[in-house]
mmCIF file of C-alpha atoms in Angstrom:
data_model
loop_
_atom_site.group_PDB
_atom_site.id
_atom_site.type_symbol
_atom_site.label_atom_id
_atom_site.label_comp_id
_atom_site.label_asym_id
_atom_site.label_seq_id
_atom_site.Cartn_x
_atom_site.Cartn_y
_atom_site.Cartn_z
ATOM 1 C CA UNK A 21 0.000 0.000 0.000
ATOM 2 C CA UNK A 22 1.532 3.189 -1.021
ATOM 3 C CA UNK A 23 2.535 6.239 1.963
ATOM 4 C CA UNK A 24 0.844 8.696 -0.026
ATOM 5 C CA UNK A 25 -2.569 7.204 1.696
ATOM 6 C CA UNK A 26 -1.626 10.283 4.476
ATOM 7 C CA UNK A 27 -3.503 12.485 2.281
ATOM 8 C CA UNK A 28 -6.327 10.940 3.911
ATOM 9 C CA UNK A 29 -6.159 12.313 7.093
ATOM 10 C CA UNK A 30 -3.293 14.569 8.483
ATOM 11 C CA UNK A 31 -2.396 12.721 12.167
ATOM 12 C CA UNK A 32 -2.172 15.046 15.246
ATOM 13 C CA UNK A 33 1.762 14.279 15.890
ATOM 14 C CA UNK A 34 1.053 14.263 19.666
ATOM 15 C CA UNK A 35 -1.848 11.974 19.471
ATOM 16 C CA UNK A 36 0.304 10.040 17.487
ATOM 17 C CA UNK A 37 3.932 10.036 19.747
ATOM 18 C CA UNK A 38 1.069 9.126 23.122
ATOM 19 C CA UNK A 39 0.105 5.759 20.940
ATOM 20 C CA UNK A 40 3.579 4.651 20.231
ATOM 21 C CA UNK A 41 4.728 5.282 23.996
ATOM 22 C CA UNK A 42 1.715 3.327 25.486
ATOM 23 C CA UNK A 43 1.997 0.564 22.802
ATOM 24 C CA UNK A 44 5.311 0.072 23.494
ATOM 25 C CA UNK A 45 4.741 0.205 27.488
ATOM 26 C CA UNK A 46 1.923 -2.537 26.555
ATOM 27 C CA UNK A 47 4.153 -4.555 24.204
ATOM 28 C CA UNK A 48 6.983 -4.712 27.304
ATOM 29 C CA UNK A 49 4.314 -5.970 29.567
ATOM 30 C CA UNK A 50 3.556 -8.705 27.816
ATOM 31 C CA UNK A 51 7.182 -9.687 26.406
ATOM 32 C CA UNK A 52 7.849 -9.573 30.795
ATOM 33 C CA UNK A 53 5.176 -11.824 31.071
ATOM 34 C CA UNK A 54 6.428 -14.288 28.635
ATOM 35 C CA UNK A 55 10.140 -13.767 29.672
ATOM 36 C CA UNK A 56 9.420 -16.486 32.448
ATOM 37 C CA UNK A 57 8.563 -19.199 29.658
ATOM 38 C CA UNK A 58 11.669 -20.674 28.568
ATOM 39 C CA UNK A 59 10.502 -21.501 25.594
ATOM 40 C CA UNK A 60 10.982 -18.253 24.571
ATOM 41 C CA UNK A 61 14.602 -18.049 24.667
ATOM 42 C CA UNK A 62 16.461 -21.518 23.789
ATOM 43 C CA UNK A 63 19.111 -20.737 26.093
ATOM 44 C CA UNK A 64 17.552 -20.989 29.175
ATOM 45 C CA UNK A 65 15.695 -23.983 28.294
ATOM 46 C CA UNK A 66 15.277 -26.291 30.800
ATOM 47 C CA UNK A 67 15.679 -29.706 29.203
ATOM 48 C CA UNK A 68 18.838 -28.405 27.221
ATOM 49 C CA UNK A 69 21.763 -30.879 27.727
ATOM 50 C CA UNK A 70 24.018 -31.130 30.235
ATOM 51 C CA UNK A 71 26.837 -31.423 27.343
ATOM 52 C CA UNK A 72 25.775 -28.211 26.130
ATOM 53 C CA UNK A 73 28.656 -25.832 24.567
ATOM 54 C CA UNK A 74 29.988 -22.957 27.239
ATOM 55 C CA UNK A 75 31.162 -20.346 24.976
ATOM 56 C CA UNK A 76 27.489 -18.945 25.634
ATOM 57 C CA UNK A 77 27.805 -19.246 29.389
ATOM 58 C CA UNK A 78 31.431 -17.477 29.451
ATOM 59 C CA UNK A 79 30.476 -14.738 26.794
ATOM 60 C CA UNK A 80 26.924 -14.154 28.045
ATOM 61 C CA UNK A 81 25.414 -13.876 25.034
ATOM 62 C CA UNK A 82 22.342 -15.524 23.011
ATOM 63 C CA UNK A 83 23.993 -18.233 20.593
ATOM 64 C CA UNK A 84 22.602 -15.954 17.665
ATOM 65 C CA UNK A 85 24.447 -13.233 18.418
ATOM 66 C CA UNK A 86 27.669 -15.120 18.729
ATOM 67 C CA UNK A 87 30.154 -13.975 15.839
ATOM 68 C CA UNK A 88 30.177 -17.314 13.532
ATOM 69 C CA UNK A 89 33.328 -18.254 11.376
ATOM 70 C CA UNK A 90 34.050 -19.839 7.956
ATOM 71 C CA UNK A 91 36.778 -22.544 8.519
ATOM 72 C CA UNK A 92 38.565 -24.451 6.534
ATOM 73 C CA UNK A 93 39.389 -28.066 7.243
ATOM 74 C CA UNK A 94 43.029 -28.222 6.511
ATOM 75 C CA UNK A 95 43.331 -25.260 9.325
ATOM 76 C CA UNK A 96 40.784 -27.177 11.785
ATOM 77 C CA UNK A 97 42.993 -30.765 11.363
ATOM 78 C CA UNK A 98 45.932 -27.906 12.784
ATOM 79 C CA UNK A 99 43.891 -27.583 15.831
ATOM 80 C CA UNK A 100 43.866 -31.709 16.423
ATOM 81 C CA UNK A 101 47.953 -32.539 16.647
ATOM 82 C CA UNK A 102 47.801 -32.936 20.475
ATOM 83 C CA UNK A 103 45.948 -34.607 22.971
ATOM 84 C CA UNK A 104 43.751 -31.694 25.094
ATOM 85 C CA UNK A 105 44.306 -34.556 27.712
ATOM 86 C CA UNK A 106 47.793 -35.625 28.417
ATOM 87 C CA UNK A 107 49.947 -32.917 25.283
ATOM 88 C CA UNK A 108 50.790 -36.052 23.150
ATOM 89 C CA UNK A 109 50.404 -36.614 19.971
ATOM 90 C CA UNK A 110 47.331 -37.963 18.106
ATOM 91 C CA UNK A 111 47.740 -41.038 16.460
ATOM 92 C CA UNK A 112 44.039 -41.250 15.301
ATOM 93 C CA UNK A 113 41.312 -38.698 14.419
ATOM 94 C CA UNK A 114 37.691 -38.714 12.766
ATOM 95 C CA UNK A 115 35.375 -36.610 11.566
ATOM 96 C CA UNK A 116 31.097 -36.553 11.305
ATOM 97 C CA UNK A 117 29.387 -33.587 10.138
ATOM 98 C CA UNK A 118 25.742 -33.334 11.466
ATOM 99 C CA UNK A 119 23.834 -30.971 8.990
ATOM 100 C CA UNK A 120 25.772 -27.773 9.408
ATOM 101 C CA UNK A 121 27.979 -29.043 12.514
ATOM 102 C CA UNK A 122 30.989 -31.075 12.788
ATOM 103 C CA UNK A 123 32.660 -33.424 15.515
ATOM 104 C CA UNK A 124 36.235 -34.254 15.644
ATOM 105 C CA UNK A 125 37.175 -37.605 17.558
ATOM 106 C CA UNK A 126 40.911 -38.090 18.501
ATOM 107 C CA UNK A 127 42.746 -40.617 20.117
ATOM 108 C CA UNK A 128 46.393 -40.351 21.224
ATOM 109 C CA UNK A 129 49.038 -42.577 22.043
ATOM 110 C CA UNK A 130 48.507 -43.552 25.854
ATOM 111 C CA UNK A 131 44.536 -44.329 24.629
ATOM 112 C CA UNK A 132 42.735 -40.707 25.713
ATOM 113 C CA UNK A 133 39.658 -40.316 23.719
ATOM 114 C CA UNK A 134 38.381 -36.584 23.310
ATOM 115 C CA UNK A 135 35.628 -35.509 20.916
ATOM 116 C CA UNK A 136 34.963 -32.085 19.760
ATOM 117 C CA UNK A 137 31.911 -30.236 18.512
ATOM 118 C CA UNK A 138 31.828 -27.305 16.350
ATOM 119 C CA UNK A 139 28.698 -25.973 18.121
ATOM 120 C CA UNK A 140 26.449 -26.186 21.019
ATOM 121 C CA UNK A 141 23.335 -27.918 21.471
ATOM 122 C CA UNK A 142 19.701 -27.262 21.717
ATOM 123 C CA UNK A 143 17.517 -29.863 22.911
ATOM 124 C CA UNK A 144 20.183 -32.526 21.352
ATOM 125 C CA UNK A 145 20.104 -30.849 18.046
ATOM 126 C CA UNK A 146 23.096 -28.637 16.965
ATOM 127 C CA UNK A 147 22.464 -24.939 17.535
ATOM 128 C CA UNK A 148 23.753 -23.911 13.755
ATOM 129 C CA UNK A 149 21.090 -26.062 12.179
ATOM 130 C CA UNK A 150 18.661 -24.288 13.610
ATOM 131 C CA UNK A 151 19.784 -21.005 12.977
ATOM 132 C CA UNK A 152 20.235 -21.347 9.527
ATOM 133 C CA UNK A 153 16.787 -22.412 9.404
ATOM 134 C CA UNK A 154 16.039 -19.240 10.880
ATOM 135 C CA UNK A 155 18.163 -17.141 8.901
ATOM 136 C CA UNK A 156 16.947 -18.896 5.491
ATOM 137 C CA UNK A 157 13.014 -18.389 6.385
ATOM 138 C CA UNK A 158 13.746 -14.595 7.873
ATOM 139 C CA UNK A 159 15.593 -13.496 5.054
ATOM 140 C CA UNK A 160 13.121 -13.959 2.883
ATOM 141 C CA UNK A 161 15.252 -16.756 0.615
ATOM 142 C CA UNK A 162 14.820 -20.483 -0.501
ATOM 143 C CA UNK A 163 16.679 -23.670 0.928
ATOM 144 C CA UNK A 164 17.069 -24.207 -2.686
ATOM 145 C CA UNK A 165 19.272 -21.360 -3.115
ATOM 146 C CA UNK A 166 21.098 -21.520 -0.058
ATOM 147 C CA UNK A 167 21.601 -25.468 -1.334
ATOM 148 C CA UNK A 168 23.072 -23.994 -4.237
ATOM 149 C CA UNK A 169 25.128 -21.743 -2.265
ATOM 150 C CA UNK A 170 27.033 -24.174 -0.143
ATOM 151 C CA UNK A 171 27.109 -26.875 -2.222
ATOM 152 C CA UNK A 172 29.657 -24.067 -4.881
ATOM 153 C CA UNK A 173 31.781 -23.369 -1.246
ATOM 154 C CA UNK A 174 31.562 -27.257 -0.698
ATOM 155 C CA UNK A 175 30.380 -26.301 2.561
ATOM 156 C CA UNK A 176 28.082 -28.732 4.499
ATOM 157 C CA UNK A 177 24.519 -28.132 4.752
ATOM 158 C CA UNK A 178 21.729 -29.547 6.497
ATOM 159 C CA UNK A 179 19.174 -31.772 4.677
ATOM 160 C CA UNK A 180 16.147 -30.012 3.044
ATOM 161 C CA UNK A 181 13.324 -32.062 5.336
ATOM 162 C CA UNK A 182 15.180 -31.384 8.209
ATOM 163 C CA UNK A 183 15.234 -27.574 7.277
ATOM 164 C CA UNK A 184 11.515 -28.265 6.685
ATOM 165 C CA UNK A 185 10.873 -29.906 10.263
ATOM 166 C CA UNK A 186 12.856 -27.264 11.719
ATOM 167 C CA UNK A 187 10.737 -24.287 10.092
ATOM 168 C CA UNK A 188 7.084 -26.333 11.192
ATOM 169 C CA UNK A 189 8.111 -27.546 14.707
ATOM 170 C CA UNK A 190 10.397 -24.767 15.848
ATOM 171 C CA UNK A 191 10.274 -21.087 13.425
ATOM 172 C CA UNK A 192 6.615 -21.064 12.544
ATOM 173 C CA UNK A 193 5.239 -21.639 15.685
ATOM 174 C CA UNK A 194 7.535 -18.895 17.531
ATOM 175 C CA UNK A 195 6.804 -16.657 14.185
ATOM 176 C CA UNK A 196 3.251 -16.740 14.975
ATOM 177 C CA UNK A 197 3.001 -16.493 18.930
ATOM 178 C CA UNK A 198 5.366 -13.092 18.617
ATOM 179 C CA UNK A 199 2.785 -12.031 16.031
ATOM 180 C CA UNK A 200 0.099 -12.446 18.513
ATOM 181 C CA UNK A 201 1.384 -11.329 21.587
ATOM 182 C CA UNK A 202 2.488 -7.996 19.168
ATOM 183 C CA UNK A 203 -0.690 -7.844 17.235
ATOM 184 C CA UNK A 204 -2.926 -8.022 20.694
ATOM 185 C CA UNK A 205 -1.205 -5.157 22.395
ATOM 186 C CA UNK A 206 -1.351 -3.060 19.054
ATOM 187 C CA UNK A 207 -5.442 -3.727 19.128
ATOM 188 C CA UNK A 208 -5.298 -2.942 23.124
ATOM 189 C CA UNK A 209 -4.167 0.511 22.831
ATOM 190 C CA UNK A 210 -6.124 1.568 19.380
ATOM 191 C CA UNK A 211 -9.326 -0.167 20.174
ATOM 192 C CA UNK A 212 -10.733 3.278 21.289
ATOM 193 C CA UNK A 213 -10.031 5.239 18.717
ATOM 194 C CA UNK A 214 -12.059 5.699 15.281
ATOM 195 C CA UNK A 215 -9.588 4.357 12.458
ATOM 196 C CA UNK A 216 -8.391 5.239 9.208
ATOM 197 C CA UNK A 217 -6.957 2.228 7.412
ATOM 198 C CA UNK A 218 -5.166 1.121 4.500
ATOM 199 C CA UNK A 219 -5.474 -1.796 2.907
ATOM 200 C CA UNK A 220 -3.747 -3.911 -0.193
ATOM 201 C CA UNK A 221 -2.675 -7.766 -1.324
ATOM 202 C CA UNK A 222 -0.045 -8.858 -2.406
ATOM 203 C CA UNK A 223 0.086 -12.127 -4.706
ATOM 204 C CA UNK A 224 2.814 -14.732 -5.192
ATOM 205 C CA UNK A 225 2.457 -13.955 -8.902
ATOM 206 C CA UNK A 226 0.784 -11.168 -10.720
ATOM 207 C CA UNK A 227 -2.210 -11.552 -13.381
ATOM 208 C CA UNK A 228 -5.063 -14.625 -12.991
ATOM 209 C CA UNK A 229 -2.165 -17.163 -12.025
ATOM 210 C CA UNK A 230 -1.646 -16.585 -8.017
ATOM 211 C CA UNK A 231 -2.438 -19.327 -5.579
ATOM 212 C CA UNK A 232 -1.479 -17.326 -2.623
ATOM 213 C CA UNK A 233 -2.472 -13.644 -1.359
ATOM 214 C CA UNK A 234 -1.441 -12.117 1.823
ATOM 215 C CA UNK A 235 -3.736 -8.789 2.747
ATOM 216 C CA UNK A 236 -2.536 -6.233 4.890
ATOM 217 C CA UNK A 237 -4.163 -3.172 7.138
ATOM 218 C CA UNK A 238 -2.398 -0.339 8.384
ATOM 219 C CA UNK A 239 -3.508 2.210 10.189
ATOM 220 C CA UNK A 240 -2.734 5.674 8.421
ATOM 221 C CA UNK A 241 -2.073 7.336 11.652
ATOM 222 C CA UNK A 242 0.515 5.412 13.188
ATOM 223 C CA UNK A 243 1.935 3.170 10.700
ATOM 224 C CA UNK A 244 0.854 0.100 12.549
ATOM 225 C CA UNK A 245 0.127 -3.041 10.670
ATOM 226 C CA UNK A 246 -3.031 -4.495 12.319
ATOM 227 C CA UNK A 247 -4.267 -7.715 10.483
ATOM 228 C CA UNK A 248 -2.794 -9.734 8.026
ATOM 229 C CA UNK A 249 -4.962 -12.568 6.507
ATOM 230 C CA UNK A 250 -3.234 -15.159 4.208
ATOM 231 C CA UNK A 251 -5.074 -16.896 1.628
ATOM 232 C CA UNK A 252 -4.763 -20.015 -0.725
ATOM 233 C CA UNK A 253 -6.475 -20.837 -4.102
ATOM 234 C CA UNK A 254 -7.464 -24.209 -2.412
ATOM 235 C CA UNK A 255 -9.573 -22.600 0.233
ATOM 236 C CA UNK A 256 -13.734 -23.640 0.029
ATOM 237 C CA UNK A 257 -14.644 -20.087 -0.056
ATOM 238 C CA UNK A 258 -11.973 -18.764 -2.996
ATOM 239 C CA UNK A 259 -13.694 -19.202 -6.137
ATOM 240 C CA UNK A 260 -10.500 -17.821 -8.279
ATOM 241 C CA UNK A 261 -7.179 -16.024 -7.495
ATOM 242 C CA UNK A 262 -8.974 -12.501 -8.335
ATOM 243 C CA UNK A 263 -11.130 -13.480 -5.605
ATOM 244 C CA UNK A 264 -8.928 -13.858 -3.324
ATOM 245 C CA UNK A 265 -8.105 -10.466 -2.495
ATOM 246 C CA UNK A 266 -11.926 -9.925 -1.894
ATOM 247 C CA UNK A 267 -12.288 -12.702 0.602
ATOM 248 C CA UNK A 268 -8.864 -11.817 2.612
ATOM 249 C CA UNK A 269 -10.105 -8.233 3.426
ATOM 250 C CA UNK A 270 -13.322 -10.028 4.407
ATOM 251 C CA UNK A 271 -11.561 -12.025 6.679
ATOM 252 C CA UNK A 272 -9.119 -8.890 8.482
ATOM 253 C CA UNK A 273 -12.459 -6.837 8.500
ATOM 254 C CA UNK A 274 -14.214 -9.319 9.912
ATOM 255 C CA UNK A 275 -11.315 -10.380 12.648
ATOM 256 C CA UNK A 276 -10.812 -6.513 13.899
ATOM 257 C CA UNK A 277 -14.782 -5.891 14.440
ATOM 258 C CA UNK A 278 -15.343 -8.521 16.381
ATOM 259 C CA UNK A 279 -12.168 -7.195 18.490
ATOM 260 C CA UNK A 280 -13.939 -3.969 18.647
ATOM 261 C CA UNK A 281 -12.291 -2.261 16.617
ATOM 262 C CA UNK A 282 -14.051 1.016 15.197
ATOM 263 C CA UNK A 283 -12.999 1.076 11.376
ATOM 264 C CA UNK A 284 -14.553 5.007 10.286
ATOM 265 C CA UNK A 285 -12.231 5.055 6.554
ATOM 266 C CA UNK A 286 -10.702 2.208 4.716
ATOM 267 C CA UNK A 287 -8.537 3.459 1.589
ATOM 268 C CA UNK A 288 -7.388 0.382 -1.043
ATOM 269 C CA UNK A 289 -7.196 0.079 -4.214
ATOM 270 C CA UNK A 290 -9.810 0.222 -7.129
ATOM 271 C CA UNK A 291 -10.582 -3.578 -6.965
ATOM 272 C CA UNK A 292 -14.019 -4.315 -8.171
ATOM 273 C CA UNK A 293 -14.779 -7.369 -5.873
ATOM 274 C CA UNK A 294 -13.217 -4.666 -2.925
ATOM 275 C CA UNK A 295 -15.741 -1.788 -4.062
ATOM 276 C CA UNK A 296 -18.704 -4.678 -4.080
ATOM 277 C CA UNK A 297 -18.026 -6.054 -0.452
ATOM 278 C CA UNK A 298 -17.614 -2.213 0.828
ATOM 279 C CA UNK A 299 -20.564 -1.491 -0.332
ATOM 280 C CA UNK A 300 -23.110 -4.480 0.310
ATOM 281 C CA UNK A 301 -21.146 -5.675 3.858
ATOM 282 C CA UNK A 302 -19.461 -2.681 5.241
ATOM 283 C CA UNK A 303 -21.741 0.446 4.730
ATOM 284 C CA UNK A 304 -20.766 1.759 7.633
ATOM 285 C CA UNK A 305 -17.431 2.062 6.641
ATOM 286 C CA UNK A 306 -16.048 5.212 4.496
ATOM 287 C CA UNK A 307 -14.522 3.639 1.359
ATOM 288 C CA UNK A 308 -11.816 5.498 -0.518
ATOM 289 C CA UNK A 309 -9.733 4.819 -3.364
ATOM 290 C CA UNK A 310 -5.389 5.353 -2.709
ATOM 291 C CA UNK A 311 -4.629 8.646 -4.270
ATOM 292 C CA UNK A 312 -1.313 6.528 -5.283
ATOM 293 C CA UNK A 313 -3.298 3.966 -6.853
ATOM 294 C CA UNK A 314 -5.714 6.761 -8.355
ATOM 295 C CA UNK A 315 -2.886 8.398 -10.056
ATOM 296 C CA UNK A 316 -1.139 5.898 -10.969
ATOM 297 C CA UNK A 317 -4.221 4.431 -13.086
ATOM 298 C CA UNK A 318 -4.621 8.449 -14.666
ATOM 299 C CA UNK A 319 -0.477 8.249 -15.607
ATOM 300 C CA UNK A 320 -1.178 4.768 -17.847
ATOM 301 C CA UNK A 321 -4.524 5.959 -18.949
ATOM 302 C CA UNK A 322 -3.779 9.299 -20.268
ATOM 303 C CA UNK A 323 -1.217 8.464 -23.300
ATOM 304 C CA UNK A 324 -3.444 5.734 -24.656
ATOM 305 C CA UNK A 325 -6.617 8.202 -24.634
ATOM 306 C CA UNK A 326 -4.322 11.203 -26.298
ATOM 307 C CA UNK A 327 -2.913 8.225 -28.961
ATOM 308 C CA UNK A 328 -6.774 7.404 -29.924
ATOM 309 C CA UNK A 329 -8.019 8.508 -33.342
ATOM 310 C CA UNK A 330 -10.352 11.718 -33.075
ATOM 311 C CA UNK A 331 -13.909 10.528 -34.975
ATOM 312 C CA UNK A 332 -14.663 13.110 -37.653
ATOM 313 C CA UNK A 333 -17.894 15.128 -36.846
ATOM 314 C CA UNK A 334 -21.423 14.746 -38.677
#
């Protein structure tokens, strides 16, 4: 949805600097309310192992903001030449990679067995793997491209159903209960106000051919992002991919009423299927057209009307 919506309203700067102080007093409140579930933050969690790295207990730092290194196995071998034990030499070494990780088993000469890990663990599973998950899905990227990537480095990666398992047991789940607990305090502190929104979708691929739409509101005042509904082709109640669009602000309209919100202007843009549900569902609710969108439709029309043949007069 384009910024130029602000024409629709001008926001009183003080109203507006009150609503980000109390929504970010609200949104504190509730992260200090979940800051006693460990689940929240992998590094306290209580059924971590016992064998678990220390480099995050002596630097005191979260294991994703711990500076990571590209090394090279001919310089790691360097590191396995004497026993950590006893100071003698090695006689016999091995290593197993685990997805992104690697362990490094030595044996020296009076029998001292030692075995080294690359990373820590979380919950038995190797603390890279998961943040690469993490880093893949957050950038916005593919696992095939990142597959791609390490496999020119020759760099070991992990496999593309366990990035998969990660993302649906672990990333998602967190993804979505942050959304919440920021989406409910956002609703707690505008909930008495009369709204001015802006809505638009955006499609995995443009034309008749999406299967996916994702709709967003903002409200104009504050910037906020209040609902977003996502939507699939194979959904009972999507008759086409134009329609989806249609149904999604149905379903975010829908979702902040019955959270009593008071909606007063919704700005989107020209969609016909938008202008029908406004007007037969949402009466009550001040429909205007995106002076971005507007303008941007009088830019492409203008050159083809001033390129059409004049019809001679009778």
């Amino acid at each position: 949805m384009s910024s130029n919506t602000e024409h629709l309203m001008s926001p009183d700067s003080s109203q507006q600097t009150g609503l980000s102080s109390q929504l970010t007093t609200d949104s504190q409140q509730t992260t200090d309310n979940h800051s006693s579930d460990q689940t929240y933050d992998p590094d306290l969690d209580s059924d971590m192992d016992t064998d678990e790295d220390k480099t995050s207990t002596l630097t005191q730092l979260p294991l994703h903001q711990i500076t990571k290194y590209l090394v090279f196995e001919s310089e790691l071998d360097k590191l396995f030449t004497f026993c950590s034990s006893c100071g003698s030499i090695i006689t016999k070494s091995s290593k197993h990679t685990t997805g992104t990780m690697v362990s490094v088993t030595s044996t020296c000469q009076y029998g001292h067995t030692n075995t080294w890990y690359s990373q820590p663990f979380l919950r038995r599973m190797s603390a890279g793997n998961l943040l690469v998950s993490a880093a893949i899905l957050l950038s916005g990227s593919t696992f095939t491209k990142i597959q791609q990537f390490a496999n020119i480095l020759h760099m070991p990666l992990l496999s593309e159903s366990e990035f998969f398992r990660i993302q649906n047991t672990y990333l998602e789940p967190t993804i979505n209960d942050y959304w919440t607990m920021h989406q409910t305090a956002i609703l707690s502190v505008l909930s008495p106000l009369d709204l001015v929104l802006c809505g638009d979708a955006r499609s995995d691929s443009p034309g008749h051919s999406a299967k996916y739409t994702s709709y967003t509101l903002m409200d104009s005042t504050t910037s906020l992002i209040l609902d977003q509904q996502l939507l699939s082709l194979s959904m009972p109640e999507v008759d086409n991919s134009v329609a989806m669009e249609k149904v999604a602000l149905d379903h975010a309209l829908q979702f902040l009423t019955s959270s009593g919100m008071k909606i007063k202007t919704l700005a989107t843009d020209r969609h016909t299927g938008v202008q029908s549900l406004m007007d037969k569902k949402y009466p009550e609710i001040k429909h205007q057209f995106d002076v971005w969108h507007v303008a941007k439709s009088i830019k492409k029309e203008t050159p083809r009307k001033g390129s059409e043949k004049k019809m001679p007069l009778n």
